Coordinates of C-alpha atoms in Angstrom, one line a residue:
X1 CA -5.5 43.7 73.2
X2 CA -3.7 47.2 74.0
X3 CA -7.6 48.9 75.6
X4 CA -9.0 48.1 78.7
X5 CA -11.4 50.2 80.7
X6 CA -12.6 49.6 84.3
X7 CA -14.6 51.8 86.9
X8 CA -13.6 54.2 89.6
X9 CA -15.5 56.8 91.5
X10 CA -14.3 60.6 92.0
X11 CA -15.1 62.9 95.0
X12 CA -16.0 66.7 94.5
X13 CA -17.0 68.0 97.6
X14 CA -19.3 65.4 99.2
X15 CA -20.2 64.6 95.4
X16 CA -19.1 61.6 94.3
X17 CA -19.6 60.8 90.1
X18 CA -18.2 57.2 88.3
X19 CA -15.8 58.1 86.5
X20 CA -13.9 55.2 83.8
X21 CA -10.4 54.4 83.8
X22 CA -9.4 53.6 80.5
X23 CA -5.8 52.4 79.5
X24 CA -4.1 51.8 76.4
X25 CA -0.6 50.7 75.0
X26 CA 0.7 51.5 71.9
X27 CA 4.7 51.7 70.4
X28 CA 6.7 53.9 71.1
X29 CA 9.4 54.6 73.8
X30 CA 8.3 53.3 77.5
X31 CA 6.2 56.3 79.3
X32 CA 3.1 56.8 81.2
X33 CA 1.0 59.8 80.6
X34 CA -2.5 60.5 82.6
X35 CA -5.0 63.0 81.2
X36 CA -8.4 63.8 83.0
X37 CA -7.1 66.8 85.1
X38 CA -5.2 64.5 88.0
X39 CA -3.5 66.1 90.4
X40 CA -0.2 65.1 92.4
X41 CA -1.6 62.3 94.1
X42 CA -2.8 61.1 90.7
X43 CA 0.7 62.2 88.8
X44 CA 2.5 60.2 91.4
X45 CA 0.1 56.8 90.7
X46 CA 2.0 55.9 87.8
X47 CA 4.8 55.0 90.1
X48 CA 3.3 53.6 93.2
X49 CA 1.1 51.0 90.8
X50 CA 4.6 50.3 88.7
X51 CA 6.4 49.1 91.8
X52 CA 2.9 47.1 92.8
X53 CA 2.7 45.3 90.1
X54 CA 6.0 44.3 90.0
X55 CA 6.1 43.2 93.3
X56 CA 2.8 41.1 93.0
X57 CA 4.3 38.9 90.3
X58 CA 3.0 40.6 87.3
X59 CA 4.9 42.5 84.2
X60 CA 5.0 45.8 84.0
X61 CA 4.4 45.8 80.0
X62 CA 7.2 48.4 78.4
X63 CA 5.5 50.4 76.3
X64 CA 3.8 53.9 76.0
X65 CA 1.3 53.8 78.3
X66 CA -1.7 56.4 78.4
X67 CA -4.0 56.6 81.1
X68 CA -7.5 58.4 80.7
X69 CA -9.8 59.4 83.7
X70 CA -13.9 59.8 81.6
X71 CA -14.9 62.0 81.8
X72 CA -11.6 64.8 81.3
X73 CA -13.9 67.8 82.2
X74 CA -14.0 66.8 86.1
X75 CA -10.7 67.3 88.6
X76 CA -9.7 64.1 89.6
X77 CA -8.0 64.6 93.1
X78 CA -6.4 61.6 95.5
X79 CA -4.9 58.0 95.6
X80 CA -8.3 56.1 95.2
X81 CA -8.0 55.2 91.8
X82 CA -4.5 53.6 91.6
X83 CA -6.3 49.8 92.0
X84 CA -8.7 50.8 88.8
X85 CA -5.3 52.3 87.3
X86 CA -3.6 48.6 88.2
X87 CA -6.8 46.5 86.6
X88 CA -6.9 48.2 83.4
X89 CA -3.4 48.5 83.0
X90 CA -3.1 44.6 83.1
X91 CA -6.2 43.9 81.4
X92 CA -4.7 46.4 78.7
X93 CA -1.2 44.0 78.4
X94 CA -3.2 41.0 78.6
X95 CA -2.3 39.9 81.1
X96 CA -5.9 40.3 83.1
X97 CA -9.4 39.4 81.4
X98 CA -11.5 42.0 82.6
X99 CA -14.6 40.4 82.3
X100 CA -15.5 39.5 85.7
X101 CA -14.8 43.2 86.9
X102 CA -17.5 44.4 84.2
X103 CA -19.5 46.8 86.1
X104 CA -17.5 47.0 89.4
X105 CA -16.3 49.8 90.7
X106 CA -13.0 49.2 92.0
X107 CA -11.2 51.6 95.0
X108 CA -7.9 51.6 96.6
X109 CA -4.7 53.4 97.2
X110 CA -1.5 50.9 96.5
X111 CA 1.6 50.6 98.0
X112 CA 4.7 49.5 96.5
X113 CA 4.5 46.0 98.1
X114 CA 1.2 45.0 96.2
X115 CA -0.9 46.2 99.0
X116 CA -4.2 47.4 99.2
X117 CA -4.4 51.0 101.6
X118 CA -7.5 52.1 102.9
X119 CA -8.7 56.1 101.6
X120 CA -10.7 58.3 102.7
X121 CA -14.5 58.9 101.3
X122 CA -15.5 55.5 100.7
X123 CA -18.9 55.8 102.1
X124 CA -19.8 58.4 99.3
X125 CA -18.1 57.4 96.5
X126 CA -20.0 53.7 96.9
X127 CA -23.0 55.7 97.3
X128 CA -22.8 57.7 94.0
X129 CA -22.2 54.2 92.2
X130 CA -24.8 53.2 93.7
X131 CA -27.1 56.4 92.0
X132 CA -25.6 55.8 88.7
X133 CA -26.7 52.1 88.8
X134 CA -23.5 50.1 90.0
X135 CA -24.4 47.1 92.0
X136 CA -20.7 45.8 93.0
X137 CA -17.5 47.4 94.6
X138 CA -14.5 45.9 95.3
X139 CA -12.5 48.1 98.8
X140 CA -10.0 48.1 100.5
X141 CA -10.5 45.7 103.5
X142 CA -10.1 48.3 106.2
X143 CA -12.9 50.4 104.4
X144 CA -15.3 47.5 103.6
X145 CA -17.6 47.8 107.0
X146 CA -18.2 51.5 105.6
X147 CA -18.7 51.0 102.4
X148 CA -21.2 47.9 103.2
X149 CA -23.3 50.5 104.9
X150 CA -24.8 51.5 101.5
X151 CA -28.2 49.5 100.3
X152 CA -28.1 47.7 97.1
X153 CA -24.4 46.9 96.5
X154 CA -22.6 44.0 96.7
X155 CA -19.3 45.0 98.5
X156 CA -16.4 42.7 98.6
X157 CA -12.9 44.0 100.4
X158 CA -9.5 43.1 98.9
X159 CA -6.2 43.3 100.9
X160 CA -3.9 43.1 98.2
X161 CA -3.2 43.4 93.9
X162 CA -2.1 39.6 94.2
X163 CA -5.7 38.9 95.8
X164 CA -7.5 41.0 93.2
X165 CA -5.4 39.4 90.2
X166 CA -6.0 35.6 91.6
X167 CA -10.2 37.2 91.9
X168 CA -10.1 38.1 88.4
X169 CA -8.4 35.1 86.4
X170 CA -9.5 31.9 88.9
X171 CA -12.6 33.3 90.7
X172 CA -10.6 33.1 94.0
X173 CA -12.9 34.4 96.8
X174 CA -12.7 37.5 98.1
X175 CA -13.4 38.4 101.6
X176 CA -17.2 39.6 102.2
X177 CA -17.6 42.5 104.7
X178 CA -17.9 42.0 108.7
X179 CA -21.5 42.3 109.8
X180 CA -22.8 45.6 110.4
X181 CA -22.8 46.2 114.2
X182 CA -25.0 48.3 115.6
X183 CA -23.9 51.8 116.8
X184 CA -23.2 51.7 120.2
X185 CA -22.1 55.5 121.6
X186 CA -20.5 56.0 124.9
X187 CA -23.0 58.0 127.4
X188 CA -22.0 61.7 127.1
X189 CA -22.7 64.5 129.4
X190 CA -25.9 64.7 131.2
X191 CA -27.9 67.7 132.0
X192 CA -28.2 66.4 135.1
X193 CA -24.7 67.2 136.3
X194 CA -25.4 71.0 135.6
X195 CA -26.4 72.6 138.7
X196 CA -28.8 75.7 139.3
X197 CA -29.3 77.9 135.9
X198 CA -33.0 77.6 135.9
X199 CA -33.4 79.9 132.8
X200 CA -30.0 79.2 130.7
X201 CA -31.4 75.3 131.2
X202 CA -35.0 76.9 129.8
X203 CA -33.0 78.3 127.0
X204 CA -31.0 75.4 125.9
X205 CA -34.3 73.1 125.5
X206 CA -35.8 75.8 123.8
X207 CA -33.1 76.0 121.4
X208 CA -32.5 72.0 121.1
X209 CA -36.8 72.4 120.3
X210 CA -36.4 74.4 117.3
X211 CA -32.8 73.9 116.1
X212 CA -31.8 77.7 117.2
X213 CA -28.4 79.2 117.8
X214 CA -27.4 79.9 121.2
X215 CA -25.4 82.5 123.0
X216 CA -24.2 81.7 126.3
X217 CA -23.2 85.0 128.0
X218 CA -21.6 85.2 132.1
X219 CA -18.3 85.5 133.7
X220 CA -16.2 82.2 134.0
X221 CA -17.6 79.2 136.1
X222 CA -21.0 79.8 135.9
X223 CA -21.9 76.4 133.5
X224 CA -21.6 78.0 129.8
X225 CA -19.5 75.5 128.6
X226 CA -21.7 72.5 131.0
X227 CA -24.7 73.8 129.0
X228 CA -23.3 73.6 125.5
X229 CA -21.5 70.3 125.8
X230 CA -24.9 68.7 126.9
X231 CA -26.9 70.3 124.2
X232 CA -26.3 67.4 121.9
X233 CA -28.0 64.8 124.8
X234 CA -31.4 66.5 124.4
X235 CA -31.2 66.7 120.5
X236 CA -32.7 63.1 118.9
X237 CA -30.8 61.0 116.6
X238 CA -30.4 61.3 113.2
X239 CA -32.7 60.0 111.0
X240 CA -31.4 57.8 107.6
X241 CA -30.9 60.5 105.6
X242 CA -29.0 62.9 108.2
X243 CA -27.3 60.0 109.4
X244 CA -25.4 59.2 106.0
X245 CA -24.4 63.0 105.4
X246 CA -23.0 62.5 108.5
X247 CA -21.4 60.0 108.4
X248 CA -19.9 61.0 104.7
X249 CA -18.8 64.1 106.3
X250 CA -16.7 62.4 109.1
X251 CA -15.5 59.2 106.0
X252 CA -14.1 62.1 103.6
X253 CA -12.3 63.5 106.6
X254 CA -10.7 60.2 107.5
X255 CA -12.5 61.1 111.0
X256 CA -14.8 57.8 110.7
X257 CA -14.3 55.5 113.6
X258 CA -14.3 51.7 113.2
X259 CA -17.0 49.4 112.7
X260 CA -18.7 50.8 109.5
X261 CA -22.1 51.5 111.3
X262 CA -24.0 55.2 110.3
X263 CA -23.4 57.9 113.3
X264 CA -26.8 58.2 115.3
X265 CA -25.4 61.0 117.5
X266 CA -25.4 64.7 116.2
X267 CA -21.9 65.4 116.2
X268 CA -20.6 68.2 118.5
X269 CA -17.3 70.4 117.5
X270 CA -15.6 72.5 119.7
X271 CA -12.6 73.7 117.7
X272 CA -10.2 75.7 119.8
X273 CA -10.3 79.8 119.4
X274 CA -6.8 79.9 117.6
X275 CA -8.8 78.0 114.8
X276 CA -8.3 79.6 110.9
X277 CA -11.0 80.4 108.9
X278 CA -9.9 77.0 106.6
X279 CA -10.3 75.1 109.6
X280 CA -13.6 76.4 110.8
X281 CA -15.0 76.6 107.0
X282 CA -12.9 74.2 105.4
X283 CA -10.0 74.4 102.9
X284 CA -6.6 73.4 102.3
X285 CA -4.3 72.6 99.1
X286 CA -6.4 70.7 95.9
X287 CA -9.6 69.9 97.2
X288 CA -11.0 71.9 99.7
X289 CA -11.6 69.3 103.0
X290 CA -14.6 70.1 105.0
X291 CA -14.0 72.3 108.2
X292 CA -15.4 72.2 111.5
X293 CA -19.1 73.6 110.6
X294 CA -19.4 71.0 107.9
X295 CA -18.0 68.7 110.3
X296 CA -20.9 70.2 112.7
X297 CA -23.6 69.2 110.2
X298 CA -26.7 67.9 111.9
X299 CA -25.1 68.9 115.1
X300 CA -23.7 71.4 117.1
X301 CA -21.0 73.6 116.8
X302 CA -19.3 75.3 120.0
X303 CA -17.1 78.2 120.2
X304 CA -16.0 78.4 123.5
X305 CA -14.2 81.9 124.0
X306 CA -16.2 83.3 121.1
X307 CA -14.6 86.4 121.1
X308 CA -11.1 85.4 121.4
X309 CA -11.2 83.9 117.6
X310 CA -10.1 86.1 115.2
X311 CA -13.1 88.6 113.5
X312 CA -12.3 86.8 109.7
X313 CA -13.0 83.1 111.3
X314 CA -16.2 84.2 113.0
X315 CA -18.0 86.7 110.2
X316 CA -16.6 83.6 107.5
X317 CA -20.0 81.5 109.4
X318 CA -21.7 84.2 108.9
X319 CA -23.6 82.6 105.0
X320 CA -23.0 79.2 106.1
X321 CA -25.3 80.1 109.3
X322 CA -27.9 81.6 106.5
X323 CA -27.6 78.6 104.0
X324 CA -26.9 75.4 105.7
X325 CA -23.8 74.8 103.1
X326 CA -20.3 76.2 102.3
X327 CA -19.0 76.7 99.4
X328 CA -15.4 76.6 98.7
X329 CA -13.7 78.3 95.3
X330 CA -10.4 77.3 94.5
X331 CA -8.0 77.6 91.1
X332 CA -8.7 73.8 90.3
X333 CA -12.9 74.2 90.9
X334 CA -15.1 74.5 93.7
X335 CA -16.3 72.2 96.4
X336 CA -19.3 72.5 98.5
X337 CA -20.1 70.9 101.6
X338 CA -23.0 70.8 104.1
X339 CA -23.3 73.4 107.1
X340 CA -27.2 72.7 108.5
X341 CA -25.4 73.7 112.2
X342 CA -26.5 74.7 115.8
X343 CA -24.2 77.4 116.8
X344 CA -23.5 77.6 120.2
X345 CA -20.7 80.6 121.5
X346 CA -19.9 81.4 124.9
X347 CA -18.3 84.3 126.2
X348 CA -17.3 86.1 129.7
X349 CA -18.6 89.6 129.3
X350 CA -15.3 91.4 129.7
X351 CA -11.5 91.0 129.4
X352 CA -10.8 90.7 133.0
X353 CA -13.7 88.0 133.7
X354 CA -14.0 88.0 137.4
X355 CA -15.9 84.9 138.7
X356 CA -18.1 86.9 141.1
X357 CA -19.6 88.8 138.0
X358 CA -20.1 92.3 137.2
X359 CA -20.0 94.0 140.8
X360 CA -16.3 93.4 141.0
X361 CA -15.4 94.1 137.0
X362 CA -12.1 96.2 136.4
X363 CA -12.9 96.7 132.8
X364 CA -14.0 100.2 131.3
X365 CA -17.3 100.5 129.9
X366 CA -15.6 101.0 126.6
X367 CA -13.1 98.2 127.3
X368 CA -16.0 95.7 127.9
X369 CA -18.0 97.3 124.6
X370 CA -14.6 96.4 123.0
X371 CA -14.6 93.0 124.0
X372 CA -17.7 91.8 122.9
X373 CA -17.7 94.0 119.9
X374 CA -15.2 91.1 118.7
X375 CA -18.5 89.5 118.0
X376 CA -19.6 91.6 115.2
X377 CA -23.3 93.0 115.4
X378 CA -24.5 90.7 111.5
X379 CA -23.1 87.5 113.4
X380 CA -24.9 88.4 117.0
X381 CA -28.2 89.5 114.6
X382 CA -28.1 85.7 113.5
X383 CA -28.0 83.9 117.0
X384 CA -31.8 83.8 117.9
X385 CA -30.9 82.8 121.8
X386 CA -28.8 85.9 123.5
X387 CA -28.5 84.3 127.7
X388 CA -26.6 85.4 130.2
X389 CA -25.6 82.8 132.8
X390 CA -25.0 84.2 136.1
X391 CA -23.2 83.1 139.1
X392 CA -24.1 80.1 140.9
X393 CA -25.1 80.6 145.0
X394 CA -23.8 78.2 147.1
X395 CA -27.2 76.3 147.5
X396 CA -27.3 75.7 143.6
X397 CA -23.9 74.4 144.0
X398 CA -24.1 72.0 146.6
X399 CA -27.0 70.5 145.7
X400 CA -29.4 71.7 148.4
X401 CA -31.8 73.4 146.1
X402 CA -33.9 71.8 143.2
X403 CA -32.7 68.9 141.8
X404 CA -31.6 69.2 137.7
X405 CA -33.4 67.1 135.5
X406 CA -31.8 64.4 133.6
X407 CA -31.1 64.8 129.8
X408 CA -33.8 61.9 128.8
X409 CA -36.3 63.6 130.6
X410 CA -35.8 66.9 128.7
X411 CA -35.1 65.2 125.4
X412 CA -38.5 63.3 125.8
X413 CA -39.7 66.8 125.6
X414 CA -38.2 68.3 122.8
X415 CA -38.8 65.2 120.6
X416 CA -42.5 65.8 121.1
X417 CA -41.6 69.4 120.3
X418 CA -39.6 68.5 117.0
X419 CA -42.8 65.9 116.4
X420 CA -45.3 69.1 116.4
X421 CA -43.5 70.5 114.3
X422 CA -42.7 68.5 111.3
X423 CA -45.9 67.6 110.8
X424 CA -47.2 71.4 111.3
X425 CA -44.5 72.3 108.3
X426 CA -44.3 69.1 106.2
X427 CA -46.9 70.9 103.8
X428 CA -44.5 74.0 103.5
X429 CA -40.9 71.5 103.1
X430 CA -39.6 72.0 106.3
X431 CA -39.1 70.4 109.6
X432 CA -37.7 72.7 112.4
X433 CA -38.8 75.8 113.1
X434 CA -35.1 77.8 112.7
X435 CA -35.5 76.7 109.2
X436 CA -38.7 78.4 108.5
X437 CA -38.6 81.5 105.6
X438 CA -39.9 84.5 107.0
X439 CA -42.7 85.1 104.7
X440 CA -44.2 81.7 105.2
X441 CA -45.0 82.7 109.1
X442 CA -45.9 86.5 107.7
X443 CA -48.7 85.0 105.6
X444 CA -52.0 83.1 106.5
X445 CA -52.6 80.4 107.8
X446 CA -49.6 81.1 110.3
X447 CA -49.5 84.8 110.8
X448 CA -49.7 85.6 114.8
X449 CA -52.5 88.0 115.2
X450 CA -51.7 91.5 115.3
X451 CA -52.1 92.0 119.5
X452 CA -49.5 89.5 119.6
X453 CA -46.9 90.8 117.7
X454 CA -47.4 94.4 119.0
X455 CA -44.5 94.7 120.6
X456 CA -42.6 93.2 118.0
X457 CA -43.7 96.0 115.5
X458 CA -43.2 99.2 117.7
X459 CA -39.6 97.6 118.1
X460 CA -38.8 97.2 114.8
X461 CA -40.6 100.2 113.9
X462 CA -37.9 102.5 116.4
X463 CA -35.0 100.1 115.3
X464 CA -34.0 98.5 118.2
X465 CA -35.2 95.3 116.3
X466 CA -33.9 94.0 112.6
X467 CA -36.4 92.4 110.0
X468 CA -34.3 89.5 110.4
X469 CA -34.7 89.3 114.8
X470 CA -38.4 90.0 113.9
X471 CA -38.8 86.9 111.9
X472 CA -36.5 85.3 114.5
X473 CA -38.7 86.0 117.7
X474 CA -41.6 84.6 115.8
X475 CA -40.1 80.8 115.4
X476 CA -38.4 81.1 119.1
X477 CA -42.4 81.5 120.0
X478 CA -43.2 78.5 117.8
X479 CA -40.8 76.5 119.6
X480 CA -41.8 77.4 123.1
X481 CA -45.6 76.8 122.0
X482 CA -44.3 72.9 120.6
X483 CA -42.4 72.3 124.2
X484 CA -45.3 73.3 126.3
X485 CA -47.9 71.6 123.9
X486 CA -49.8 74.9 122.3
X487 CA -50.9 74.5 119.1
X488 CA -50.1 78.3 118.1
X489 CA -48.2 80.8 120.1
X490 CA -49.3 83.0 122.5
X491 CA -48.8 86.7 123.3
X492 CA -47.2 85.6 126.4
X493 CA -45.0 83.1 124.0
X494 CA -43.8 86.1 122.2
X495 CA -42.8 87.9 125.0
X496 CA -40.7 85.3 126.5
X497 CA -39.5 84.9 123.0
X498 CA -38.3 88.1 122.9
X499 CA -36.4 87.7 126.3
X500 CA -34.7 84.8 125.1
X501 CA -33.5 86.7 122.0
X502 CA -32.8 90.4 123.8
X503 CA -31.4 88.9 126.9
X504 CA -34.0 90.8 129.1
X505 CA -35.6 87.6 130.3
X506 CA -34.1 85.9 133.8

């Protein structure tokens, strides 16, 4: 026999598609060639599963060796095929009847000793084998908790090619998966520990409500940063589906922690303001990695500092903020990732920040225009929550004033909001109310009445308002209707609406 062929999985994006590993030997002087548009990683295989075999015991049969990768249209990028690359070598020599590994998808990176090496993406790749029908996978041990996640496929891990080898020709066992634990998160920040800020607290359940973006705007010390890092406490967990993106997001990153369970938690990124556009959107050599707004998805995404990151990072979240993905084009193909985010930025109104606030600023008018002009006016048009934090009084500080509510209490709140609300727009396809087209809440049955919106139309009638803040206000009202129980906005709802979006509210 001089043909063998065994399964594999690819990753394009967060796409994952079975690809066959086919091997065949014919005469000729000893070489190894690989078609199916590999790339280094892949180029470099040909050694790495050599020396593997080798040192598991087994021949390396001498002859010309050509390795195909089905189907040859779609980039094959990374190390996760060189155990499929092993398998159908041998059973092409053989040496390996491949019979038993008929339908299995088989992952792993090697190394030289025989070993099996965990990779990154396992989670999805098991997952698109498991849409095209496959019902076993064979993983690397270390990645078998993760892979065991998915429903419906048999998931044995392997630590080594000697392992898998003794698997295939005597039925030797192979190790089953760990039992799934369930998640259990370390307690984050509470609101609770957030003191004073009445209206920015307002403003933050009104955003975790309707899945809005925030703008947190005061000089330094005030809370901004507080406030944003306890955002995620008052959101509720994911749900099945969101959890697995998530979770396939953080596997193809090689960010996963251990234990293999789905993350519950919307995630929270707060990359630092020296960040690159790559590293906020995603990029890199090959295959583009996800960046920290994919990373984000289903969560939150802080920019502290907002306007000390360079103008290209911050207007290149500008489409993701509109489409909920990212879309990366390179030379080799295109990758796209998911970007469904809460954007939260913070900022201190001027260059010289002074903790008592604007009574003892240094700055020049135009030096303070200057400053927040970093933030240009299409990315400040697309933050529906515009706050500005003031400074605390020495009663709000220590404690003598009202006492802060604790994060479960206000995320029993929005909950019941989110609750409203996906049953109010299951009929349209939608569940929050940031993710509502404009035209659907222009149009009957969920057009405010025209007294209501007044104010909204003289505003953007003069042009102190865009179409796109209009349809903006209109959802911020929905959400303060769902958090205080209303089953349609009120003209009152508006109006605080449109404080929360123009920053005239207090």
């Amino acid at each position: 026999m001089s043909y063998a062929r065994v399964l594999c999985v690819g990753l394009v994006g967060v796409t994952g598609h079975v690809v066959e590993v086919e091997a065949d030997l014919a005469s000729g002087l000893p070489a190894v060639a690989i078609s199916g548009l590999p790339d280094t990683a892949l180029h470099e295989a040909r050694d790495r599963v050599r020396a593997a075999i080798v040192n598991s015991g087994e021949t390396w049969p001498n002859r010309r060796i050509t390795l195909n990768l089905l189907p040859a249209t779609l980039p094959k990028y990374g190390s996760a095929f060189d155990v499929a690359i092993a398998a159908a070598l041998l059973g092409s020599a053989g040496q390996l009847p491949l019979l038993p590994l008929e339908g299995v998808v088989l992952l792993g990176e090697l190394g030289l000793d025989g070993a099996v090496r965990p990779v990154r993406g396992v989670l999805p790749m098991v997952a698109a084998a498991a849409r095209a029908g496959v019902t076993r996978a064979i993983v690397p041990a270390q990645n078998a908790a993760e892979a065991a996640v998915i429903p419906g496929v048999r998931v044995r891990a392997v630590d080594s090619l000697h392992r898998l080898v003794a698997f295939v020709r005597d039925g030797s066992p192979l190790d089953e998966p760990p039992p799934l634990a369930g998640a259990v998160a370390a307690p984050g920040p509470d609101l609770a520990d957030v003191a004073g800020q009445a209206y920015a607290r307002r403003a933050l359940e009104v955003t975790a409500a309707g899945g809005h973006h925030l703008a947190l705007l005061g000089p330094p010390g005030t809370g901004k940063t507080m406030l944003a890092e306890r955002l995620p406490s008052i959101l509720p967990t994911l749900d099945d589906e969101a959890a697995l993106e998530v979770t396939a997001l953080h596997s193809i990153a090689g960010l996963l922690p251990p234990g293999g369970h789905l993350l519950r938690r919307p995630p929270f990124q707060a990359p630092h303001h020296t960040a690159t556009v790559p590293a906020l959107v995603g990029g890199g050599p090959g295959l583009a990695r996800p960046g920290a707004v994919s990373l984000a998805h289903r969560g939150v995404l802080f920019l502290d500092e907002a306007p000390e990151f360079s103008r290209g990072a911050l207007d290149a979240l500008r489409q993701p903020l509109e489409d909920g993905r990212v879309q990366l084009a390179r030379a080799r193909g295109s990758a796209e990732y998911p970007a469904r985010i809460q954007l939260v930025l913070a900022a201190n109104p001027c260059p010289c920040a002074r903790p008592v606030g604007d009574t003892a600023c240094e700055c020049s008018p135009l030096a303070r225009r200057r400053y927040l002009g970093r933030l240009s006016g299409p990315l400040r048009d697309r933050i529906d929550v515009q706050v500005t934090v003031p400074p605390l009084r020495a009663a709000q500080l220590m404690g003598t004033g009202e006492v802060s509510e604790p994060s479960a209490v206000v995320a029993a709140r929005v909950a019941t909001a989110r609750a409203a609300a996906t049953e109010r727009w299951a009929a349209v396809g939608h569940r929050l109310n940031a993710e509502l087209p404009g035209p659907v809440l222009r149009r009957p049955p969920f057009r405010l009445p025209a007294g209501d919106t007044a104010e909204l139309r003289r505003r953007l009638d003069n042009g102190s308002l865009s179409a796109r803040g209009f349809d903006r206000i209109i959802r911020l009202a929905w959400s303060i209707a769902d958090l205080d129980g209303r089953l349609r906005p009120s003209r009152d709802d508006v109006w605080e609406a449109i404080g929360l979006r123009t920053g005239e509210g207090a």
